[in-house]
mmCIF file of C-alpha atoms in Angstrom:
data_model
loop_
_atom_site.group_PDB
_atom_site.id
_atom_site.type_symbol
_atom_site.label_atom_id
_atom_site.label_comp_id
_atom_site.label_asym_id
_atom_site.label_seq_id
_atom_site.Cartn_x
_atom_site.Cartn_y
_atom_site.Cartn_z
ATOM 1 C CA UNK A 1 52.990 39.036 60.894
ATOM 2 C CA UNK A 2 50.210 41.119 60.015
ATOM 3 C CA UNK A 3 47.555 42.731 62.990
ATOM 4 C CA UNK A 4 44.534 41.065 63.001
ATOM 5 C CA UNK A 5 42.389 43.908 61.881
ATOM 6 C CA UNK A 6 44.487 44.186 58.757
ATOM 7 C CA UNK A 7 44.437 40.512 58.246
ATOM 8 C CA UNK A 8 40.179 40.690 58.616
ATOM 9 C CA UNK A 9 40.289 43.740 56.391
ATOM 10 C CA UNK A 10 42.407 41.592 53.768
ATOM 11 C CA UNK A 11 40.019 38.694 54.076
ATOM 12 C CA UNK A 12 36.421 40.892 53.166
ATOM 13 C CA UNK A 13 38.528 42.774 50.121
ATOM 14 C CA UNK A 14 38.752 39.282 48.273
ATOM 15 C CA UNK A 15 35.862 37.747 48.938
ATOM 16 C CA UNK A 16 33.992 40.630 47.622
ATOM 17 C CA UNK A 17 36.048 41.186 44.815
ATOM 18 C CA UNK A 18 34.117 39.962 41.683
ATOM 19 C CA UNK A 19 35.124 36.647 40.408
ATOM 20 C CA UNK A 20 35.211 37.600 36.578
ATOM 21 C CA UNK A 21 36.905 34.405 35.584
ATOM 22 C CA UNK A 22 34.256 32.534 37.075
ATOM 23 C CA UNK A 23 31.149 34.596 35.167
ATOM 24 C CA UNK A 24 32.706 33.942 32.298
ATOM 25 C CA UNK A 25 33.095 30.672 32.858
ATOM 26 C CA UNK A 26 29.301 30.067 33.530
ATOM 27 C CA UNK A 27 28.442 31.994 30.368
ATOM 28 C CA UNK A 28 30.390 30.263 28.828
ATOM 29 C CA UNK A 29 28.600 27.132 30.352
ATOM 30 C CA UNK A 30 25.252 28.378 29.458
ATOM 31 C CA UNK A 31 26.816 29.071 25.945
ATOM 32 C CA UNK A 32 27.620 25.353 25.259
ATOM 33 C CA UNK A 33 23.963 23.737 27.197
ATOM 34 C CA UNK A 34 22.111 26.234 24.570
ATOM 35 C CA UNK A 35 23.939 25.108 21.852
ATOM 36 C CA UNK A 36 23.615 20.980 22.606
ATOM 37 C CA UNK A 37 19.688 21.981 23.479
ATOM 38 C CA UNK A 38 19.756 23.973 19.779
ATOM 39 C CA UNK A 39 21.325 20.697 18.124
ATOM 40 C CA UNK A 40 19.066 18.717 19.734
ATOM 41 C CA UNK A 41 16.146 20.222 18.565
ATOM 42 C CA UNK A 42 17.343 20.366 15.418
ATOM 43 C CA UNK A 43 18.015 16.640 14.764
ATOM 44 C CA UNK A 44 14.445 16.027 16.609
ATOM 45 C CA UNK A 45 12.671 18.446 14.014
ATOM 46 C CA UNK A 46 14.756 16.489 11.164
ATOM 47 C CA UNK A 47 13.960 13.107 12.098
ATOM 48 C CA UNK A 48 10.394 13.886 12.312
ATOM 49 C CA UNK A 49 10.388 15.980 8.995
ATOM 50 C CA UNK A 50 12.079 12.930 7.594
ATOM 51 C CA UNK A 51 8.847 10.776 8.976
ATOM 52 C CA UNK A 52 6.288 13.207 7.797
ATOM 53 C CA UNK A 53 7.707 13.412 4.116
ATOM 54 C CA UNK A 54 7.446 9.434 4.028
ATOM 55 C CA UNK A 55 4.159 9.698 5.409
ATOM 56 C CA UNK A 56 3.486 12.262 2.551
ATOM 57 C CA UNK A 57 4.808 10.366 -0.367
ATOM 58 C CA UNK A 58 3.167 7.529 0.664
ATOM 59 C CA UNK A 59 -0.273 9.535 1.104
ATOM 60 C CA UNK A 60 0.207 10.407 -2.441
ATOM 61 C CA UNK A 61 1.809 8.319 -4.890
ATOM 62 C CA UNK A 62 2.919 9.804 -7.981
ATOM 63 C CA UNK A 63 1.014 7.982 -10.890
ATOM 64 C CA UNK A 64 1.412 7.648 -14.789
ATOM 65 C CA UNK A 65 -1.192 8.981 -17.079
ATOM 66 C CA UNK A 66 -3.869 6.362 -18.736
ATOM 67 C CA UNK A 67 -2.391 6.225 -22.216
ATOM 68 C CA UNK A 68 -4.175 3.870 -23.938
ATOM 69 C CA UNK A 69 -7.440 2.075 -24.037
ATOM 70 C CA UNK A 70 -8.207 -1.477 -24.700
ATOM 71 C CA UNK A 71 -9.281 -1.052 -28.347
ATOM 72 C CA UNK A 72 -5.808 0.413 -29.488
ATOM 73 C CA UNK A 73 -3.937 -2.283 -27.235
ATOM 74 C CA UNK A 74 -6.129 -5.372 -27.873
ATOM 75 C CA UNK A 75 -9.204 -4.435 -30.329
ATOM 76 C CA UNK A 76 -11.383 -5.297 -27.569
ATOM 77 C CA UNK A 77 -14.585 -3.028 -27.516
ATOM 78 C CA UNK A 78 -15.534 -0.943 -24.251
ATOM 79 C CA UNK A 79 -17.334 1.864 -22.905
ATOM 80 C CA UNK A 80 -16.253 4.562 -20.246
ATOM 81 C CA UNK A 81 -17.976 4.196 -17.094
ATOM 82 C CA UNK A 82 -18.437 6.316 -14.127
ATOM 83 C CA UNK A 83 -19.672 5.309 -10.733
ATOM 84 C CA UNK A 84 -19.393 5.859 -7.374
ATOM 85 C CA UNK A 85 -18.100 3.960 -4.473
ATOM 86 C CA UNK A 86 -20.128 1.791 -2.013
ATOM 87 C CA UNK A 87 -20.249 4.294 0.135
ATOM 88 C CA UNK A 88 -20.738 7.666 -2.024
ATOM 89 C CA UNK A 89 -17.709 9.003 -1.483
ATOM 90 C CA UNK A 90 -16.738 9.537 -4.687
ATOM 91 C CA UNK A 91 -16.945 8.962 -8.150
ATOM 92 C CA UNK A 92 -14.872 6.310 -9.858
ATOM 93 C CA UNK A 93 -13.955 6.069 -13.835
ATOM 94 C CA UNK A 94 -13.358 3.245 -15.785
ATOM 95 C CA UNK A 95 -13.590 0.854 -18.698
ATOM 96 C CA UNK A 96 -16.386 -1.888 -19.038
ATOM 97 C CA UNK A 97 -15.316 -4.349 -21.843
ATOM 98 C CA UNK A 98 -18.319 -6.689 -22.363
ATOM 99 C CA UNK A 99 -17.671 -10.026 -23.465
ATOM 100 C CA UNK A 100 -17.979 -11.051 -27.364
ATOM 101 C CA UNK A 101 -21.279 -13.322 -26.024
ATOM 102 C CA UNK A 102 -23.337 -12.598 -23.458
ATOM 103 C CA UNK A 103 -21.927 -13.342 -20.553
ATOM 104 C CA UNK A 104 -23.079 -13.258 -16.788
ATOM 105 C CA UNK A 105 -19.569 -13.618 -15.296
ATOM 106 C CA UNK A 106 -17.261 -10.522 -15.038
ATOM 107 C CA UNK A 107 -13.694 -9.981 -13.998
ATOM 108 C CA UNK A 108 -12.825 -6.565 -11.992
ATOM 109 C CA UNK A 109 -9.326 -5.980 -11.815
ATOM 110 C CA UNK A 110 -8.103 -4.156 -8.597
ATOM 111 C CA UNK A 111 -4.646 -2.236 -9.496
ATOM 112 C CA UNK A 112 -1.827 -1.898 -7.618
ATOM 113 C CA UNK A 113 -0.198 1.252 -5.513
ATOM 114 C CA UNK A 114 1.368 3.366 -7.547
ATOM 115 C CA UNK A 115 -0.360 2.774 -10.713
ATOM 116 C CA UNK A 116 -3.413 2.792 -12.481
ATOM 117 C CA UNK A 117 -5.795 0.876 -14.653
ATOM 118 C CA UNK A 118 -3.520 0.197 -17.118
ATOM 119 C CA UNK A 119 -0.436 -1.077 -15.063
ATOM 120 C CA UNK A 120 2.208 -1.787 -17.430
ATOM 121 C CA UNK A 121 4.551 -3.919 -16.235
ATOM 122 C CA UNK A 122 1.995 -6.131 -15.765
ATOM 123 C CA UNK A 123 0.781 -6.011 -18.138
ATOM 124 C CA UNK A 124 -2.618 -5.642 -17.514
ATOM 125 C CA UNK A 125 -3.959 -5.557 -20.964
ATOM 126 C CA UNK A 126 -3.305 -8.550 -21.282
ATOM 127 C CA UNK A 127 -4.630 -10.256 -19.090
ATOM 128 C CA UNK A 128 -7.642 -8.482 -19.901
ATOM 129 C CA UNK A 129 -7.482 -9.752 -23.076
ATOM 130 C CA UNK A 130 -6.995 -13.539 -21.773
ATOM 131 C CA UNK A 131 -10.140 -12.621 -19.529
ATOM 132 C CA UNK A 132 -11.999 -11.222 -22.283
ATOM 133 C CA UNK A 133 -11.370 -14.664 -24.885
ATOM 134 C CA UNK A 134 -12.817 -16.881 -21.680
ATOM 135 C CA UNK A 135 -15.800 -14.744 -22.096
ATOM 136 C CA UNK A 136 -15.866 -12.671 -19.428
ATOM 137 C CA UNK A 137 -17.005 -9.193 -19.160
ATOM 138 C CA UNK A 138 -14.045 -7.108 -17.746
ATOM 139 C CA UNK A 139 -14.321 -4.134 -15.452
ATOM 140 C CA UNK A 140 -10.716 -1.756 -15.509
ATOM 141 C CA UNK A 141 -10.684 1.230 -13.468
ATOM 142 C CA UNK A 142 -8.646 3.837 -11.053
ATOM 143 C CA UNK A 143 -8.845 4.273 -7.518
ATOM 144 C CA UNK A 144 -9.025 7.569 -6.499
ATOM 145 C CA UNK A 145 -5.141 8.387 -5.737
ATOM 146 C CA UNK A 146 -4.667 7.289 -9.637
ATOM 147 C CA UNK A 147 -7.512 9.081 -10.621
ATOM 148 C CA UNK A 148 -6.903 11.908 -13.365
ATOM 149 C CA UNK A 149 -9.514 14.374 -12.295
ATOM 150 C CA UNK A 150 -9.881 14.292 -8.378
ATOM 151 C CA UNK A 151 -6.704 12.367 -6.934
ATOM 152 C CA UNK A 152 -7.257 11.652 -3.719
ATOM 153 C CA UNK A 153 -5.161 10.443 -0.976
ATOM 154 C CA UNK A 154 -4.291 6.715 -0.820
ATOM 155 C CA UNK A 155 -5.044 5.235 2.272
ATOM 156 C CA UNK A 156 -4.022 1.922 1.959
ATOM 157 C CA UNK A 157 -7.522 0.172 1.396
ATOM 158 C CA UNK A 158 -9.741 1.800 3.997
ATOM 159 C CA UNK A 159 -11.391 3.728 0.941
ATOM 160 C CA UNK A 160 -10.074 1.789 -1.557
ATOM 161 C CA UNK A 161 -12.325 -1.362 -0.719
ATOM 162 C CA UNK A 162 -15.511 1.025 -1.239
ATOM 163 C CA UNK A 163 -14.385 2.348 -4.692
ATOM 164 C CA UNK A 164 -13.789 -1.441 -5.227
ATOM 165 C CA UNK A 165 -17.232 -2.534 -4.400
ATOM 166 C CA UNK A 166 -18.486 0.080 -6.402
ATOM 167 C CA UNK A 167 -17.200 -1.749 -9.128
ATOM 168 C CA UNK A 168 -18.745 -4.531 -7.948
ATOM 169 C CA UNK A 169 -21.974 -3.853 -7.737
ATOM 170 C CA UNK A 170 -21.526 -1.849 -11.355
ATOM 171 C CA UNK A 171 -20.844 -5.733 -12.300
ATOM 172 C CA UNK A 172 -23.877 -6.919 -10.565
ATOM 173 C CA UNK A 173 -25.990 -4.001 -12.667
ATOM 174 C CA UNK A 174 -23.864 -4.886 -15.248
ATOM 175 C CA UNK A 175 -25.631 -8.152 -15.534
ATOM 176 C CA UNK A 176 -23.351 -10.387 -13.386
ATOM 177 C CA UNK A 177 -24.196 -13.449 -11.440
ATOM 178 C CA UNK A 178 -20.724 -14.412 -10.683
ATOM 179 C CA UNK A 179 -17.905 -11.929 -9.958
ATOM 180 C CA UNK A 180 -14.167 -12.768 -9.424
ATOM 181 C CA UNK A 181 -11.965 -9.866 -8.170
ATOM 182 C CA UNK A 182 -8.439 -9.926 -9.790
ATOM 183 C CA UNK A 183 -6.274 -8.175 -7.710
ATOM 184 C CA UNK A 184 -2.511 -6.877 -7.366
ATOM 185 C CA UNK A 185 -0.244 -5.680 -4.587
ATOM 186 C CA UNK A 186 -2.184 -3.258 -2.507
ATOM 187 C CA UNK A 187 -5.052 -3.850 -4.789
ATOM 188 C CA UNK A 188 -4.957 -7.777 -4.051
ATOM 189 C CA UNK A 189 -4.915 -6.558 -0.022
ATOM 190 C CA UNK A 190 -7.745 -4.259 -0.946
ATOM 191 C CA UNK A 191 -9.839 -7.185 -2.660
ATOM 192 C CA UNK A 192 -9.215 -8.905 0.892
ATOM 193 C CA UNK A 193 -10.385 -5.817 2.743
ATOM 194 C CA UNK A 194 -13.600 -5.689 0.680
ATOM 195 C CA UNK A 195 -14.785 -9.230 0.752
ATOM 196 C CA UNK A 196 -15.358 -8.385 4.233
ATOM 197 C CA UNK A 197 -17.670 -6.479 3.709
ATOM 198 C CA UNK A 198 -20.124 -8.157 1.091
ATOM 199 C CA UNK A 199 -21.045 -11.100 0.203
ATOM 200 C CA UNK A 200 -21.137 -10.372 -3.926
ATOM 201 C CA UNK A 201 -17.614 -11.633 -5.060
ATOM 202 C CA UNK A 202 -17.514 -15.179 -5.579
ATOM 203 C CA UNK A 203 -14.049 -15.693 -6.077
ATOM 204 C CA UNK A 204 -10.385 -14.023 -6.272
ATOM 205 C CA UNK A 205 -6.978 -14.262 -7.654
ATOM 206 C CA UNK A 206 -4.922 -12.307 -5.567
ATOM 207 C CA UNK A 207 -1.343 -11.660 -6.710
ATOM 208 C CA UNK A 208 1.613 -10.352 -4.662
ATOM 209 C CA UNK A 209 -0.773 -9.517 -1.914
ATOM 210 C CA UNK A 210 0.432 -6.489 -0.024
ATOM 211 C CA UNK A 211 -1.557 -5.833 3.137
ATOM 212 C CA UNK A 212 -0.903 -2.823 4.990
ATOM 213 C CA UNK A 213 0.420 -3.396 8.433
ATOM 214 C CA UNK A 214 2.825 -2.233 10.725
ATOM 215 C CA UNK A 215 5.888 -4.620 9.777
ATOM 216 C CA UNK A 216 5.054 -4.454 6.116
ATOM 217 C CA UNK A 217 5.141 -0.776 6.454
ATOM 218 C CA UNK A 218 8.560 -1.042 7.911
ATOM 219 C CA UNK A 219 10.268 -3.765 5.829
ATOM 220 C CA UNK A 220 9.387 -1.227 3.104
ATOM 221 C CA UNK A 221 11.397 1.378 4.911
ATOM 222 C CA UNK A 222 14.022 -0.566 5.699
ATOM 223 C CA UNK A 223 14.364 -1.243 1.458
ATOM 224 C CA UNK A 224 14.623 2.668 1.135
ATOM 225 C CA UNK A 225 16.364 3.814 4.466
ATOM 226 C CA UNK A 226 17.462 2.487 7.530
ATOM 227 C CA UNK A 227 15.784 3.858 10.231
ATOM 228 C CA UNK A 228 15.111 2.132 13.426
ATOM 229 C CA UNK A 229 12.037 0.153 14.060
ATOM 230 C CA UNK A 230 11.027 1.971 16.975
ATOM 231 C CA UNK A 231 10.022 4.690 17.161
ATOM 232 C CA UNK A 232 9.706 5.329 13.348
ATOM 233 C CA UNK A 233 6.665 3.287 13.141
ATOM 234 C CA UNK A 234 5.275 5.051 16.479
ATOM 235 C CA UNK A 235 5.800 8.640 14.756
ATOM 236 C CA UNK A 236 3.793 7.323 11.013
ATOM 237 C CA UNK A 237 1.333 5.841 13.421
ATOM 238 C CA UNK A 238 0.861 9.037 14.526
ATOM 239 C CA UNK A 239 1.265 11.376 11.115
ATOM 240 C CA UNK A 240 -1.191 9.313 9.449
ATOM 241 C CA UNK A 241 -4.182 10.141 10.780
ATOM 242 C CA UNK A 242 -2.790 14.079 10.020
ATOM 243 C CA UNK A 243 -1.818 13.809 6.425
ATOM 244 C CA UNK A 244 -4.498 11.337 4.957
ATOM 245 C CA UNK A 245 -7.039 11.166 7.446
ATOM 246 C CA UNK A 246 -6.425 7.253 8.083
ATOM 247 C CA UNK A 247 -5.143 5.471 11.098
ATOM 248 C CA UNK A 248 -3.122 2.079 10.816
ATOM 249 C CA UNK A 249 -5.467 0.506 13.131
ATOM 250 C CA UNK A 250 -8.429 1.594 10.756
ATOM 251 C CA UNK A 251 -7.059 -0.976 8.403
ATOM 252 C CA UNK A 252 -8.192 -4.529 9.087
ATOM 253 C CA UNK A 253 -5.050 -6.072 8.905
ATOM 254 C CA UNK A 254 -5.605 -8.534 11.797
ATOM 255 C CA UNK A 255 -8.998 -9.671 10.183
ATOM 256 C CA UNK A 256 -7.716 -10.441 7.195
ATOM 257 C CA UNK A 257 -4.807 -12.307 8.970
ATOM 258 C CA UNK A 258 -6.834 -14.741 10.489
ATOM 259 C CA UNK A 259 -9.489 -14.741 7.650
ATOM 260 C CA UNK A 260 -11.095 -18.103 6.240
ATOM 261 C CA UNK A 261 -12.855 -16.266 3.428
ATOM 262 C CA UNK A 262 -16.776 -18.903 1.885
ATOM 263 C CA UNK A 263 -14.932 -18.006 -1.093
ATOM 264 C CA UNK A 264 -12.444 -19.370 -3.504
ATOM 265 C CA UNK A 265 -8.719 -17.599 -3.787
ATOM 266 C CA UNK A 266 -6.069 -17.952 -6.019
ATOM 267 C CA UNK A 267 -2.944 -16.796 -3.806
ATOM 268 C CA UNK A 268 -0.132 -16.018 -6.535
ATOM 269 C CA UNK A 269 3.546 -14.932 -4.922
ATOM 270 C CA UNK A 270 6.900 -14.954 -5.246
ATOM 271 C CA UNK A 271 9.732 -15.759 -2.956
ATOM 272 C CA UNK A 272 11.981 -12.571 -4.331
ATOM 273 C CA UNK A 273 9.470 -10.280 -3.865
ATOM 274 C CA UNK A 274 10.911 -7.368 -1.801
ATOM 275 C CA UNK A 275 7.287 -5.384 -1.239
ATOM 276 C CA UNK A 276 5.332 -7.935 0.157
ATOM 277 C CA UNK A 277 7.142 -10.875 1.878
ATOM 278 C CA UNK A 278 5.721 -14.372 0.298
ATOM 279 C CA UNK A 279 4.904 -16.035 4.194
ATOM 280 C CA UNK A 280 1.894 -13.307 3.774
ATOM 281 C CA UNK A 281 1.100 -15.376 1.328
ATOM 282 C CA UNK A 282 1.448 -18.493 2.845
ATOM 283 C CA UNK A 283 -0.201 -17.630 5.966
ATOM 284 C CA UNK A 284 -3.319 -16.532 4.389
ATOM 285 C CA UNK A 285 -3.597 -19.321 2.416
ATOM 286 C CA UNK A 286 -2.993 -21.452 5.443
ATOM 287 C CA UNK A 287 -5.831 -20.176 7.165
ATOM 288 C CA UNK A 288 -8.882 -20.794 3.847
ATOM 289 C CA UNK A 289 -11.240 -23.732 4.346
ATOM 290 C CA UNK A 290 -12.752 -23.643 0.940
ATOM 291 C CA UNK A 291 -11.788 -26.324 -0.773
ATOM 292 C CA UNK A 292 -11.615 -24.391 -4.444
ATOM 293 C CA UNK A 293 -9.055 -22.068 -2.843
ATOM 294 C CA UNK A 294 -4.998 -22.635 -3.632
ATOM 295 C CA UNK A 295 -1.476 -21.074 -3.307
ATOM 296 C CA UNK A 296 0.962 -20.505 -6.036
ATOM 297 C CA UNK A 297 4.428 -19.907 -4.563
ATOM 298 C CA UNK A 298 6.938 -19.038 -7.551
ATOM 299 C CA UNK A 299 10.898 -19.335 -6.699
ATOM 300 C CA UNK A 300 12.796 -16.348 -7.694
ATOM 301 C CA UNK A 301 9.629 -14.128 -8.864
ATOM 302 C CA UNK A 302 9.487 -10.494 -8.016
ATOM 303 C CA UNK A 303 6.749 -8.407 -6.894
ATOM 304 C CA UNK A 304 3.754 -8.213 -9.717
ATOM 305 C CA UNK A 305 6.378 -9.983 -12.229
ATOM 306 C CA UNK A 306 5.269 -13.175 -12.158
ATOM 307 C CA UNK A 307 2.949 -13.529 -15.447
ATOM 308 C CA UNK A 308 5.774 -11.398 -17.500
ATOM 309 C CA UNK A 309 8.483 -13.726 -16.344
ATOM 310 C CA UNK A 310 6.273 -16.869 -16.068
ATOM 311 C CA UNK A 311 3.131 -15.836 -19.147
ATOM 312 C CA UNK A 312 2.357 -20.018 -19.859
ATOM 313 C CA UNK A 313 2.399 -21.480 -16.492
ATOM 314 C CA UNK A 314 0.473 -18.225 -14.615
ATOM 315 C CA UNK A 315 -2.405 -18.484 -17.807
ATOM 316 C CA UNK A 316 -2.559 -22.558 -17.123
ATOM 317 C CA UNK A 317 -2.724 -22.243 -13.380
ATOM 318 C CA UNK A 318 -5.393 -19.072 -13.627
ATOM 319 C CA UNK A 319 -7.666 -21.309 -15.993
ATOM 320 C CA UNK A 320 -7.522 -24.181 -13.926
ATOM 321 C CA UNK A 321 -8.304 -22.390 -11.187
ATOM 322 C CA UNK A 322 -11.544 -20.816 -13.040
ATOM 323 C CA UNK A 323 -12.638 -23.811 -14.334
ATOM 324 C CA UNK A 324 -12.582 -25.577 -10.658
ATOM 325 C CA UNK A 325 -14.987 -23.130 -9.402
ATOM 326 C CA UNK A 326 -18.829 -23.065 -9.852
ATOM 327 C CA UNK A 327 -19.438 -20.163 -11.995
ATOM 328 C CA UNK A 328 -22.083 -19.347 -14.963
ATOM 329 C CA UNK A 329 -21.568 -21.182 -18.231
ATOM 330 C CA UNK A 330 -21.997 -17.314 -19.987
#
């Protein structure tokens, strides 16, 4: 048995010997915490990278060249144009094919995302030439993130509609009484955005209408890469406004939702189309009160496919649609 003051003596030695296993241990510790933290981070900075470059390639489309003109694709006369939007943003280029007789109704065609005047797989030229033998004048022309000169960020139809109603009231100028906006994809949800705002088109034919709106947005994510709903669509909400200078909310998607437009409109749509649901269709046709307007739903057409798979029947149902509506005899 040892004497107590040994015992005591024993005691104070090992509790103030250093525990070296146990620093080691909590460097160790601190080790593996910085590490997680580091990973963390990491996967964070991805995921958001991952939003902002889908933010970004959305902000700015890459688009074809114009490589033709309509008197090497259809013999149809024209003259380049230049004029700026509504609101003097910008300058816009274009075509202006007048009409073989004078005419005081004119066409503008509103292009989809993506492309330009021309959009081939349309194809556009020809229904420019269809509009051009009904003796229309026909206005073709880029919006800014298609132009050839100064691209400019698309933005979904915030700036689009002003470039369109610069068109518009080139028509008008032009000679126009009537005006009918023919518009695809974004461009048809851009015609929607600008009738808002004047009262100068009297009619539309709106085809594969793509409006931009939160669950569009995301159901064309989800075709690309599956991300989760939330909070991808929080973080774009947010990187918008940084890379193009436009906010979802800026876009009058609920207005248009619940829109009965004075005017006539020709909704055109199919039921495979993987860009633009067709109930978008549906419900804004649902909700128009002018007895001129209609819905075309098409079973199995694709987004902006439906003339080149269905030419006859989309020319038939265009014309009667014209010819139902009050517009000038020239």
């Amino acid at each position: 048995m040892f004497p107590i003051s040994e015992n005591r003596s024993l005691k104070q030695n090992v509790s103030s010997a250093p525990p070296a296993l146990s620093t080691r241990l909590i460097r160790f510790k601190h080790i593996v915490v910085a590490l997680i933290l580091s990973i963390i981070f990491f996967l964070v900075f991805c995921f958001i990278a991952l939003h902002a470059y889908i933010a970004w390639v959305l902000s700015y489309p890459a688009v074809a060249p114009v490589y033709s003109n309509p008197m090497l694709s259809k013999g149809m006369e024209y003259e380049e144009v230049t004029f700026p939007a509504s609101d003097g943003s910008r300058s816009v280029s274009g075509w202006y094919i007048p009409a073989e007789e004078n005419s005081s109704k004119t066409i503008v065609f509103s292009h989809g995302y993506g492309a330009n005047r021309e959009e081939s797989w349309i194809p556009m030229y020809d229904l420019a030439h269809y509009a051009h033998q009904q003796n229309f004048n026909v206005i073709m022309f880029d919006y800014g993130f298609a132009s050839q000169n100064t691209r400019v960020v698309a933005t979904g139809g915030k700036a689009e509609s002003k470039q369109l109603l610069g068109a518009v009231q080139l028509a008008k100028q032009k000679g126009a009484q009537e005006v009918v906006v023919w518009g695809f994809s974004m461009g048809a949800g851009t015609a929607l955005q600008a009738a808002l705002q004047t009262e100068d088109i009297d009619a539309m034919i709106l085809d594969s209408t793509f409006l931009l709106e939160p669950d569009t947005l995301y159901h064309n994510i989800q075709n690309q890469i599956d991300l989760p709903k939330q909070p991808t669509l929080q973080i774009l909400t947010m990187l918008f406004p940084i890379l193009n200078g436009t906010s979802l909310n800026s876009i009058p998607y609920q207005e248009v939702s619940s829109k009965a437009y004075d005017i006539p409109i020709f909704f055109i749509h199919g039921t495979q189309d993987e860009k633009a649901p067709y109930p978008m269709a549906e419900l804004f046709a649902s909700n128009q009160t002018n007895p001129n307007s209609d819905v075309w739903i098409v079973e199995e057409a694709r987004h902006e496919l439906i003339y080149r798979e269905h030419p006859r029947e989309y020319l038939n149902k265009v014309s009667s649609f014209l010819g139902g509506i009050s517009l000038a005899q020239k």
